[in-house]
Coordinates of C-alpha atoms in Angstrom, one line a residue:
Chain A
X1365 CA 84.9 107.4 67.9
X1366 CA 88.0 105.3 68.3
X1367 CA 90.3 108.2 68.9
X1368 CA 88.1 109.5 71.8
X1369 CA 88.3 106.2 73.5
X1370 CA 92.1 106.2 73.5
X1371 CA 92.2 109.6 75.2
X1372 CA 89.8 108.5 77.9
X1373 CA 91.9 105.4 78.6
X1374 CA 95.0 107.5 78.8
X1375 CA 93.3 109.9 81.3
X1376 CA 92.2 106.9 83.4
X1377 CA 95.6 105.4 83.4
X1378 CA 97.2 108.7 84.4
X1379 CA 94.8 109.4 87.2
X1380 CA 95.2 105.9 88.5
X1381 CA 98.9 106.3 88.6
X1382 CA 98.7 109.6 90.3
X1383 CA 96.3 108.3 92.9
X1384 CA 98.5 105.3 93.6
X1385 CA 101.4 107.5 94.3
X1386 CA 99.3 109.6 96.6
X1387 CA 98.1 106.6 98.5
X1388 CA 101.6 105.3 98.9
X1389 CA 102.6 108.8 100.2
X1390 CA 99.8 108.9 102.7
X1391 CA 100.4 105.3 103.9
X1392 CA 104.2 106.0 104.1
X1393 CA 104.8 102.8 102.1
X1394 CA 108.4 101.9 101.4
X1395 CA 107.5 100.1 98.2
X1396 CA 110.3 101.9 96.4
X1397 CA 110.5 99.6 93.3
X1398 CA 106.8 100.2 92.6
X1399 CA 107.1 103.9 93.2
X1400 CA 110.0 104.2 90.8
X1401 CA 108.0 102.2 88.2
X1402 CA 104.9 104.3 88.4
X1403 CA 106.6 107.6 89.2
X1404 CA 109.1 107.5 86.4
X1405 CA 106.5 106.9 83.8
X1406 CA 104.3 109.6 85.3
X1407 CA 107.1 112.1 85.3
X1408 CA 108.3 111.2 81.8
X1409 CA 104.9 111.0 80.1
X1410 CA 102.5 113.1 82.0
X1411 CA 104.4 115.9 83.7
X1412 CA 102.3 118.6 82.2
X1413 CA 99.1 117.2 83.6
X1414 CA 100.3 117.0 87.2
X1415 CA 100.1 120.7 88.1
X1416 CA 101.6 121.5 91.5
X1417 CA 101.5 117.9 92.5
X1418 CA 104.6 117.4 90.5
X1419 CA 106.9 118.8 93.1
X1420 CA 105.8 116.4 95.8
X1421 CA 106.0 113.6 93.3
X1422 CA 109.5 114.5 92.4
X1423 CA 110.4 114.3 96.0
X1424 CA 108.6 110.9 96.5
X1425 CA 110.2 109.4 93.4
X1426 CA 113.6 110.7 94.2
X1427 CA 113.6 109.1 97.6
X1428 CA 112.3 105.8 96.1
X1429 CA 115.0 106.0 93.4
X1430 CA 117.7 106.4 96.0
X1431 CA 116.3 103.3 97.6
X1432 CA 116.6 101.3 94.4
X1433 CA 120.1 102.5 93.4
X1434 CA 118.6 104.6 90.6
X1435 CA 120.9 107.6 90.9
X1436 CA 120.1 108.7 87.4
X1437 CA 116.5 109.2 88.2
X1438 CA 117.2 110.6 91.6
X1439 CA 119.5 113.2 90.1
X1440 CA 116.9 114.3 87.5
X1441 CA 114.3 114.8 90.2
X1442 CA 116.8 116.7 92.4
X1443 CA 117.6 119.1 89.6
X1444 CA 114.0 119.9 88.9
X1445 CA 113.4 120.6 92.6
X1446 CA 116.6 122.7 92.8
X1447 CA 115.4 124.8 89.9
X1448 CA 112.0 125.4 91.3
X1449 CA 113.0 125.9 94.9
X1450 CA 116.5 127.4 95.0
X1451 CA 117.9 127.7 98.5
X1452 CA 115.2 125.5 100.0
X1453 CA 116.1 123.6 103.2
X1454 CA 113.9 120.8 102.1
X1455 CA 115.7 120.3 98.9
X1456 CA 119.0 120.6 100.7
X1457 CA 117.9 117.7 102.8
X1458 CA 117.1 115.6 99.7
X1459 CA 120.6 116.4 98.3
X1460 CA 121.9 115.1 101.6
X1461 CA 120.0 111.9 101.3
X1462 CA 121.5 111.4 97.9
X1463 CA 124.9 111.8 99.4
X1464 CA 124.0 109.2 102.0
X1465 CA 122.9 106.8 99.3
X1466 CA 126.2 107.2 97.6
X1467 CA 127.8 106.5 101.0
X1468 CA 129.4 109.9 101.1
X1469 CA 128.5 110.2 104.8
X1470 CA 130.8 113.0 105.7
X1471 CA 129.5 115.2 102.9
X1472 CA 126.0 114.3 103.8
X1473 CA 126.6 115.2 107.4
X1474 CA 128.1 118.5 106.4
X1475 CA 125.0 119.2 104.4
X1476 CA 122.7 118.5 107.3
X1477 CA 124.9 120.6 109.6
X1478 CA 124.5 123.6 107.3
X1479 CA 120.7 123.2 107.4
X1480 CA 120.9 123.1 111.2
X1481 CA 123.0 126.2 111.3
X1482 CA 120.3 128.1 109.6
X1483 CA 117.5 126.3 111.5
X1484 CA 118.5 124.5 114.7
X1485 CA 115.0 123.1 115.1
X1486 CA 115.0 121.3 111.8
X1487 CA 114.0 117.8 112.9
X1488 CA 114.5 116.2 109.5
X1489 CA 118.1 117.1 109.3
X1490 CA 118.7 115.8 112.8
X1491 CA 117.0 112.5 112.0
X1492 CA 119.1 112.1 108.9
X1493 CA 122.3 112.6 110.9
X1494 CA 121.1 109.8 113.2
X1495 CA 120.3 107.6 110.1
X1496 CA 123.9 108.1 109.0
X1497 CA 125.2 106.8 112.4
X1498 CA 122.9 103.8 111.9
X1499 CA 124.1 103.2 108.4
X1500 CA 127.6 103.2 109.6
X1501 CA 126.8 100.6 112.3
X1502 CA 127.4 103.1 115.1
X1503 CA 124.5 101.9 117.2
X1504 CA 125.7 103.3 120.5
X1505 CA 126.0 106.8 119.1
X1506 CA 122.8 106.6 117.2
X1507 CA 121.0 105.6 120.4
X1508 CA 122.7 108.5 122.3
X1509 CA 121.7 111.0 119.6
X1510 CA 118.2 109.7 119.4
X1511 CA 117.8 110.0 123.1
X1512 CA 118.9 113.6 123.0
X1513 CA 116.6 114.2 120.2
X1514 CA 113.6 112.8 122.1
X1515 CA 114.4 114.9 125.1
X1516 CA 113.6 117.9 122.9
X1517 CA 110.9 116.3 120.7
X1518 CA 109.2 114.0 123.2
X1519 CA 106.1 113.6 121.1
X1520 CA 107.8 112.1 118.1
X1521 CA 106.2 108.7 117.8
X1522 CA 108.3 107.4 115.0
X1523 CA 111.5 108.4 116.8
X1524 CA 110.3 106.4 119.9
X1525 CA 109.7 103.4 117.7
X1526 CA 113.0 103.7 116.0
X1527 CA 114.7 103.9 119.4
X1528 CA 112.9 100.8 120.5
X1529 CA 114.1 99.0 117.4
X1530 CA 117.7 100.1 118.1
X1531 CA 117.5 98.9 121.7
X1532 CA 116.1 95.5 120.6
X1533 CA 119.0 95.1 118.3
X1534 CA 121.4 95.8 121.1
X1535 CA 119.5 93.3 123.3
X1536 CA 118.7 96.1 125.8
X1537 CA 115.2 94.9 126.4
X1538 CA 114.5 97.0 129.5
X1539 CA 115.1 100.3 127.5
X1540 CA 113.2 98.9 124.5
X1541 CA 110.2 98.2 126.8
X1542 CA 110.4 101.8 128.1
X1543 CA 110.1 103.2 124.6
X1544 CA 107.2 100.9 123.8
X1545 CA 105.5 102.0 127.0
X1546 CA 105.7 105.6 125.8
X1547 CA 104.1 104.5 122.5
X1548 CA 101.4 102.5 124.2
X1549 CA 100.5 105.5 126.4
X1550 CA 100.1 107.8 123.4
X1551 CA 98.6 105.2 121.1
X1552 CA 96.4 103.0 123.3
X1553 CA 94.5 101.5 120.4
X1554 CA 97.5 100.3 118.5
X1555 CA 97.7 96.6 118.8
X1556 CA 101.1 96.3 117.3
X1557 CA 102.7 98.3 120.1
X1558 CA 101.0 96.0 122.7
X1559 CA 102.2 93.0 120.9
X1560 CA 105.8 94.2 120.5
X1561 CA 105.9 95.1 124.2
X1562 CA 104.6 91.7 125.1
X1563 CA 107.4 90.1 122.9
X1564 CA 110.0 92.2 124.7
X1565 CA 108.7 91.2 128.1
X1566 CA 108.6 87.6 127.1
X1567 CA 112.2 87.8 125.9
X1568 CA 113.3 89.4 129.2
X1569 CA 112.0 86.3 130.9
X1570 CA 111.2 85.5 134.5
X1571 CA 107.7 84.9 135.9
X1572 CA 106.8 88.6 136.4
X1573 CA 107.8 89.5 132.8
X1574 CA 106.0 86.4 131.5
X1575 CA 102.8 87.5 133.3
X1576 CA 103.1 91.0 131.9
X1577 CA 103.7 89.5 128.4
X1578 CA 100.6 87.4 128.7
X1579 CA 98.5 90.5 129.7
X1580 CA 99.8 92.5 126.8
X1581 CA 99.4 89.7 124.2
X1582 CA 95.8 89.5 125.5
X1583 CA 95.4 93.3 125.2
X1584 CA 96.7 93.2 121.6
X1585 CA 94.2 90.5 120.8
X1586 CA 91.4 92.6 122.3
X1587 CA 92.4 95.4 120.0
X1588 CA 92.8 93.2 117.0
X1589 CA 91.6 89.6 117.2
X1590 CA 93.4 88.8 113.9
X1591 CA 96.8 89.3 115.3
X1592 CA 98.3 85.8 115.1
X1593 CA 101.6 86.8 116.8
X1594 CA 99.6 87.9 119.8
X1595 CA 97.5 84.7 119.7
X1596 CA 100.5 82.5 119.7
X1597 CA 102.2 84.7 122.2
X1598 CA 99.2 84.3 124.5
X1599 CA 99.4 80.5 124.2
X1600 CA 103.1 80.4 124.8
X1601 CA 103.2 82.8 127.8
X1602 CA 100.2 81.2 129.5
X1603 CA 101.6 77.7 129.0
X1604 CA 104.9 78.7 130.4
X1605 CA 103.3 80.3 133.5
X1606 CA 101.1 77.3 134.0
X1607 CA 104.1 75.1 133.9
X1608 CA 106.1 77.1 136.3
X1609 CA 106.7 75.6 139.8
X1610 CA 106.5 79.1 141.3
X1611 CA 102.8 79.7 140.7
X1612 CA 99.9 78.8 143.0
X1613 CA 97.0 76.6 142.0
X1614 CA 94.7 79.5 141.1
X1615 CA 97.2 81.2 138.8
X1616 CA 98.0 77.9 137.3
X1617 CA 94.4 77.1 136.6
X1618 CA 93.7 80.5 135.1
X1619 CA 96.7 80.2 132.7
X1620 CA 95.7 76.7 131.7
X1621 CA 92.4 78.2 130.7
X1622 CA 94.0 81.0 128.7
X1623 CA 96.3 78.6 126.9
X1624 CA 93.3 76.3 126.1
X1625 CA 91.4 79.2 124.8
X1626 CA 94.3 80.3 122.6
X1627 CA 94.8 76.7 121.4
X1628 CA 91.1 76.7 120.3
X1629 CA 91.4 80.0 118.5
X1630 CA 94.6 78.9 116.7
X1631 CA 93.1 75.6 115.6
X1632 CA 90.0 77.4 114.3
X1633 CA 92.2 79.9 112.4
X1634 CA 94.1 77.1 110.7
X1635 CA 91.0 75.0 110.0
X1636 CA 90.0 77.7 107.6
X1637 CA 93.3 77.9 105.8
X1638 CA 94.5 74.3 105.8
X1639 CA 98.1 75.5 105.1
X1640 CA 100.9 74.6 107.5
X1641 CA 98.4 73.0 109.8
X1642 CA 100.2 71.5 112.7
X1643 CA 98.7 70.2 115.9
X1644 CA 99.0 73.1 118.3
X1645 CA 99.5 70.8 121.3
X1646 CA 102.8 69.8 119.8
X1647 CA 103.9 73.4 119.9
X1648 CA 106.2 74.7 122.4
X1649 CA 107.0 73.3 125.8
X1650 CA 110.0 71.7 124.3
X1651 CA 112.5 73.2 126.6
X1652 CA 113.4 76.6 125.3
Chain B
X40 CA 135.8 69.6 110.5
X41 CA 133.4 67.8 108.3
X42 CA 132.4 68.6 104.8
X43 CA 129.2 70.6 104.1
X44 CA 127.3 70.5 100.9
X45 CA 124.8 73.2 100.1
X46 CA 122.0 72.3 97.7
X47 CA 120.7 74.6 94.9
X48 CA 117.3 74.7 96.6
X49 CA 118.7 75.8 99.9
X50 CA 121.0 78.4 98.5
X51 CA 118.4 79.9 96.1
X52 CA 115.8 80.3 98.8
X53 CA 118.2 81.8 101.3
X54 CA 119.5 84.2 98.8
X55 CA 116.0 85.3 97.6
X56 CA 115.0 85.8 101.2
X57 CA 117.9 88.3 101.6
X58 CA 116.8 90.0 98.4
X59 CA 113.1 90.1 99.3
X60 CA 113.8 92.2 102.4
X61 CA 116.9 94.1 101.4
X62 CA 116.7 96.6 104.3
X63 CA 116.2 94.1 107.0
X64 CA 118.2 91.5 108.8
X65 CA 116.8 88.1 107.8
X66 CA 117.3 84.6 109.1
X67 CA 116.3 81.0 108.6
X68 CA 117.0 77.4 109.3
X69 CA 119.0 75.0 107.2
X70 CA 117.6 71.5 106.8
X71 CA 118.9 68.2 105.8
X72 CA 117.0 65.1 104.5
X73 CA 120.0 62.9 104.8
X74 CA 120.8 60.8 107.8
X75 CA 123.2 62.0 110.5
X76 CA 126.8 61.1 110.2
X77 CA 129.4 61.9 107.5
X78 CA 129.1 65.1 105.5
X79 CA 126.3 67.6 106.3
X80 CA 124.1 67.9 103.3
X81 CA 121.9 71.0 103.5
X82 CA 119.1 70.1 101.2
X83 CA 116.5 72.7 102.0
X84 CA 116.0 75.8 104.2
X85 CA 113.1 77.5 105.9
X86 CA 113.2 81.3 105.9
X87 CA 112.1 82.6 109.3
X88 CA 112.1 86.3 110.1
X89 CA 112.7 89.7 108.8
X90 CA 111.7 91.6 111.9
X91 CA 112.9 91.6 115.5
X92 CA 115.3 88.8 115.1
X93 CA 116.5 89.0 118.7
X94 CA 113.0 88.6 120.3
X95 CA 112.2 85.2 121.7
X96 CA 108.5 84.3 121.2
X97 CA 108.3 84.1 117.4
X98 CA 111.7 82.5 117.1
X99 CA 110.8 79.8 119.6
X100 CA 107.5 79.3 117.9
X101 CA 109.1 79.0 114.5
X102 CA 111.8 76.6 115.8
X103 CA 109.2 74.3 117.3
X104 CA 107.0 74.4 114.2
X105 CA 109.9 73.6 111.9
X106 CA 111.0 70.9 114.2
X107 CA 107.6 69.2 114.1
X108 CA 107.4 69.6 110.3
X109 CA 110.9 68.0 110.0
X110 CA 109.8 65.0 112.1
X111 CA 106.9 64.5 109.7
X112 CA 109.0 64.8 106.6
X113 CA 112.1 63.0 107.6
X114 CA 114.3 66.1 107.7
X115 CA 116.5 67.5 110.4
X116 CA 117.5 71.0 111.4
X117 CA 121.3 71.2 110.7
X118 CA 122.0 74.8 110.7
X119 CA 121.1 78.5 110.7
X120 CA 121.5 81.4 108.3
X121 CA 121.4 85.1 108.7
X122 CA 121.9 88.2 106.5
X123 CA 122.6 91.4 108.4
X124 CA 120.8 94.6 107.4
X125 CA 124.1 96.5 107.8
X126 CA 126.1 95.3 104.8
X127 CA 129.4 96.4 106.1
X128 CA 129.3 93.8 108.8
X129 CA 128.6 90.2 108.1
X130 CA 129.7 88.7 111.4
X131 CA 127.3 86.6 113.4
X132 CA 125.3 88.6 115.9
X133 CA 124.7 87.4 119.5
X134 CA 121.2 86.2 118.5
X135 CA 122.7 84.2 115.6
X136 CA 125.2 82.6 117.9
X137 CA 122.4 81.8 120.4
X138 CA 120.1 80.1 117.9
X139 CA 123.0 78.3 116.3
X140 CA 124.0 77.1 119.8
X141 CA 120.5 75.7 120.3
X142 CA 120.7 73.9 117.0
X143 CA 124.1 72.5 117.8
X144 CA 122.6 70.9 121.0
X145 CA 120.6 68.6 118.8
X146 CA 123.0 68.3 115.8
X147 CA 126.7 68.1 116.6
X148 CA 128.0 69.2 113.2
X149 CA 125.6 72.1 112.8
X150 CA 126.6 75.0 110.6
X151 CA 126.2 78.7 111.0
X152 CA 126.0 80.5 107.7
X153 CA 126.2 84.3 107.2
X154 CA 125.2 85.9 103.9
X155 CA 127.6 88.6 103.0
X156 CA 125.4 91.5 101.7
X157 CA 128.4 93.4 100.5
X158 CA 129.2 90.7 98.0
X159 CA 125.7 90.2 96.5
X160 CA 126.2 92.4 93.4
X161 CA 124.7 91.0 90.1
X162 CA 128.0 90.0 88.7
X163 CA 129.3 88.1 91.7
X164 CA 131.5 85.2 90.9
X165 CA 131.5 83.5 94.3
X166 CA 128.7 82.6 96.6
X167 CA 128.4 85.5 99.0
X168 CA 128.4 83.3 102.1
X169 CA 130.6 82.7 105.1
X170 CA 130.3 79.5 107.1
X171 CA 131.1 78.7 110.7
X172 CA 131.3 75.4 112.6
X173 CA 131.5 74.6 116.2
X174 CA 134.9 73.8 117.6
X175 CA 134.9 73.2 121.4
X176 CA 132.4 75.9 122.4
X177 CA 133.1 78.5 119.8
X178 CA 131.9 79.1 116.4
X179 CA 134.9 79.3 114.0
X180 CA 135.3 80.0 110.4
X181 CA 135.1 76.9 108.3
X182 CA 137.9 75.9 105.9
X183 CA 136.6 77.0 102.5
X184 CA 137.7 73.7 100.9
X185 CA 135.2 71.8 103.0
X186 CA 132.2 73.7 101.6
X187 CA 130.6 72.4 98.4
X188 CA 128.0 73.8 96.1
X189 CA 127.0 71.6 93.2
X190 CA 126.6 73.4 89.9
X191 CA 127.3 76.8 91.3
X192 CA 126.9 78.7 88.0
X193 CA 123.5 77.1 87.4
X194 CA 122.4 77.8 90.9
X195 CA 123.4 81.4 90.6
X196 CA 121.6 81.7 87.3
X197 CA 118.4 80.2 88.8
X198 CA 118.5 82.8 91.6
X199 CA 119.0 85.6 89.1
X200 CA 116.2 84.4 86.9
X201 CA 113.8 84.3 89.8
X202 CA 114.8 87.8 90.8
X203 CA 114.4 89.2 87.3
X204 CA 111.0 87.6 86.8
X205 CA 109.8 88.9 90.2
X206 CA 109.1 85.3 91.3
X207 CA 111.2 85.9 94.4
X208 CA 108.1 87.5 95.9
X209 CA 106.6 84.0 96.0
X210 CA 108.9 83.3 98.9
X211 CA 107.1 83.1 102.2
X212 CA 109.0 83.4 105.5
X213 CA 107.6 82.6 108.9
X214 CA 107.0 86.3 109.6
X215 CA 105.0 86.6 106.4
X216 CA 103.0 83.5 107.3
X217 CA 102.0 85.1 110.6
X218 CA 100.9 88.2 108.7
X219 CA 98.7 86.0 106.5
X220 CA 98.4 82.4 107.5
X221 CA 97.1 81.3 104.2
X222 CA 100.7 81.7 102.9
X223 CA 102.8 78.5 103.1
X224 CA 106.2 78.8 104.9
X225 CA 107.3 75.5 103.5
X226 CA 107.3 77.2 100.1
X227 CA 106.0 74.3 98.0
X228 CA 105.2 76.6 95.1
X229 CA 108.6 78.2 95.0
X230 CA 110.3 74.8 95.4
X231 CA 108.5 73.6 92.3
X232 CA 109.5 76.7 90.3
X233 CA 113.2 76.2 91.3
X234 CA 113.1 72.5 90.4
X235 CA 111.6 73.5 87.0
X236 CA 114.4 75.8 86.3
X237 CA 117.1 73.4 87.2
X238 CA 118.5 71.3 84.5
X239 CA 117.6 67.6 84.4
X240 CA 121.2 66.8 85.4
X241 CA 120.8 68.8 88.5
X242 CA 117.3 67.7 89.4
X243 CA 118.5 64.9 91.7
X244 CA 120.4 67.3 93.9
X245 CA 117.4 69.4 94.4
X246 CA 114.4 67.2 95.2
X247 CA 115.8 64.1 96.7
X248 CA 118.0 62.8 99.4
X249 CA 121.6 62.3 98.3
X250 CA 122.7 58.9 97.2
X251 CA 120.2 59.2 94.3
X252 CA 121.6 60.7 91.1
X253 CA 125.1 60.9 89.7
X254 CA 125.9 64.5 89.8
X255 CA 129.5 65.1 90.3
X256 CA 130.5 67.2 93.2
X257 CA 132.4 70.3 92.3
X258 CA 134.4 71.6 95.2
X259 CA 134.3 75.3 95.1
X260 CA 137.1 77.3 96.5
X261 CA 136.3 80.9 97.1
X262 CA 138.6 83.4 95.5
X263 CA 139.8 86.0 97.9
X264 CA 138.8 88.9 95.7
X265 CA 136.7 91.5 97.6
X266 CA 134.1 93.7 96.0
X267 CA 135.8 96.7 94.6
X268 CA 134.5 100.1 94.1
X269 CA 131.0 100.9 95.2
X270 CA 129.2 98.1 96.9
X271 CA 126.2 97.4 94.8
X272 CA 123.7 95.1 96.5
X273 CA 121.0 93.6 94.5
X274 CA 118.6 95.7 96.5
X275 CA 119.8 99.1 97.3
X276 CA 122.4 101.2 99.0
X277 CA 122.1 101.5 102.7
X278 CA 120.0 104.5 102.9
X279 CA 118.4 104.1 106.3
X280 CA 115.3 106.0 106.5
X281 CA 114.5 106.4 110.1
X282 CA 111.3 107.8 109.2
X283 CA 109.6 109.2 106.2
X284 CA 107.8 112.1 107.7
X285 CA 104.4 113.0 106.3
X286 CA 105.4 115.5 103.7
X287 CA 103.4 118.7 103.7
X288 CA 102.5 120.1 100.4
X289 CA 105.2 122.1 98.6
X290 CA 104.8 125.8 98.7
X291 CA 106.8 128.4 96.7
X292 CA 109.3 128.9 99.5
X293 CA 109.8 125.1 99.9

C-alpha cells in the first residue's frame, strides 16, 4: 500500500546517494560542495544501512568538508574514524589535513613527520608536506621536495603532473615540458598531456618549438578530435610557422594546409553551436 | 592618474569568477563601452581562464576573440583582472604584468586589477580589490580616491544573492567555453540576471554607456582595516590537495 511505496522510495534515494558518492570517489572529483550535501545527509540519516562503506564515506566527506570550511562536519567524521581505527596512520593523516585546513601548518607538519618516523615510505604524508609548502607559497621548496620525491617514486603520475603545474607557474617551461614528456611516455593515449605539452612548447617560442607544438596539437587531436584547445592550437601554430620568414616553401605550404584544415574544422564545430561564432580568419595573426 | 569607475556588472562577474573556481588562479579582461579619453569606465568584463594562466596559446586566442567581439559591439579592452590561488599573496604575477602590458599598448590608461582573496569573506565591507595603473613603464598602486564603484552595497548584495542561489555557476569563462563550445563566454544569460537584480535606479549604470542615467557617483574610499582572525574566503581554506589518491577500502587495521 502507500506505506510500502514510501519505503521503496527511501531505499532508492539512499542507494542513489551512496552510488553517487562512490562514483565521485572513483573519478577523484573535487566537487566538495556536492559531496558535503549528499554525504552529510547520508551519514545523518542512513548510517546504519551503509555497512563497512561508512568508513570510506567518512573519509571522503571529511576531506570535502575541509574543502568547504565545514570544520564541524570534518571533526565529526574524524572522531568516528579515530574511534574505529585507533592509532591508524591513515587517520593520522586526515587529522593532519584538518590542521592544514585550519592553517596550523607547523602542527600539521609535525603530524606528518610522526607518520614518517613510523613509516618512512608513507607517500601520503610526504605529499601532504609538499602541499603545505605549496599552500604557504613556498614554490621553490615545494618543487625541490617534489623532485626528491619523484627520484624515489618515479612512477607517480599525479606527482609528475603536479610538478609540471608548479613549473608552469614559475615560468620554467623547459622543466614543465620534461615532466609532460614523462607523462606522455607512460600515458601515450592521454590527449590532455599531448595538448598541454604542445601549449608549453608554443609558449617557449621559436620555430623549433612551434613545430613541435604543432605536431603535438595534431597528436592530441588524433587521440581526441573533440579537443578544441588542440584544434585552435593547431591553427595558431601552423599559421605562425607558415608566416615565418625562416621556413622554406615546402614547409610553408604544408603548414598553410594544416591551418586551412583546422579553420575548416573550427568553422564546422561552431556552425553546429551558433554561440560565440566569430570568423576564424579574423583570429590570431594580430602580432602577439 | 585618471579616475576609474567600475560598474556593478563588471564587478559582480569578476567576483563570481573568483568564487566559481576557488582553488585556482583566475583572470579576465575589463571592457569599456565608453569612448576613450577622460575617466576609464569599466562597464563589463570577460572572464578568461582558470587553468594554466601563464601559457600562451589560449591567452592569445582569447585576447584575439575578445578583441574581435569588442570591435563588433563598440567596446574596448581597458584592463585586466586576476585572482591568485594563493590567498596570502595578491600581488600581480609576471603573467599578469605581461598581459596588462599588452593591453596598455592599445589603451594608454589601462588598469590592472587584483582581487584580494584574503578579503573575500561574507561580511566584507570594502571591495576586495587592488588596482594598478601604468606610470612610466611600471605598474603602480592607484590612489584609492580615484576608484569609484557606484552603489557598492547594492553591488555587493547582488553578488551575494547570486552566490546563495547557486546562479554563479551560470558564469562561463573562456576555459569553460573551450570545454563545451555551446556555452557562451559573453555571458548574456548571467548579464540579464544581474540586470534583473539591480534596482531601477541602478539599471542605467549596468546596461548602457555612461552619459545615460542620473545615478550619482559615490566615491568609495577603502578603509584600511585588514581581515582579522582566520581568513575565511567564500570558498574554502587553502587546503591544497596535490593529489587525492585512490583510496583503498578500509580494513580493520586502517
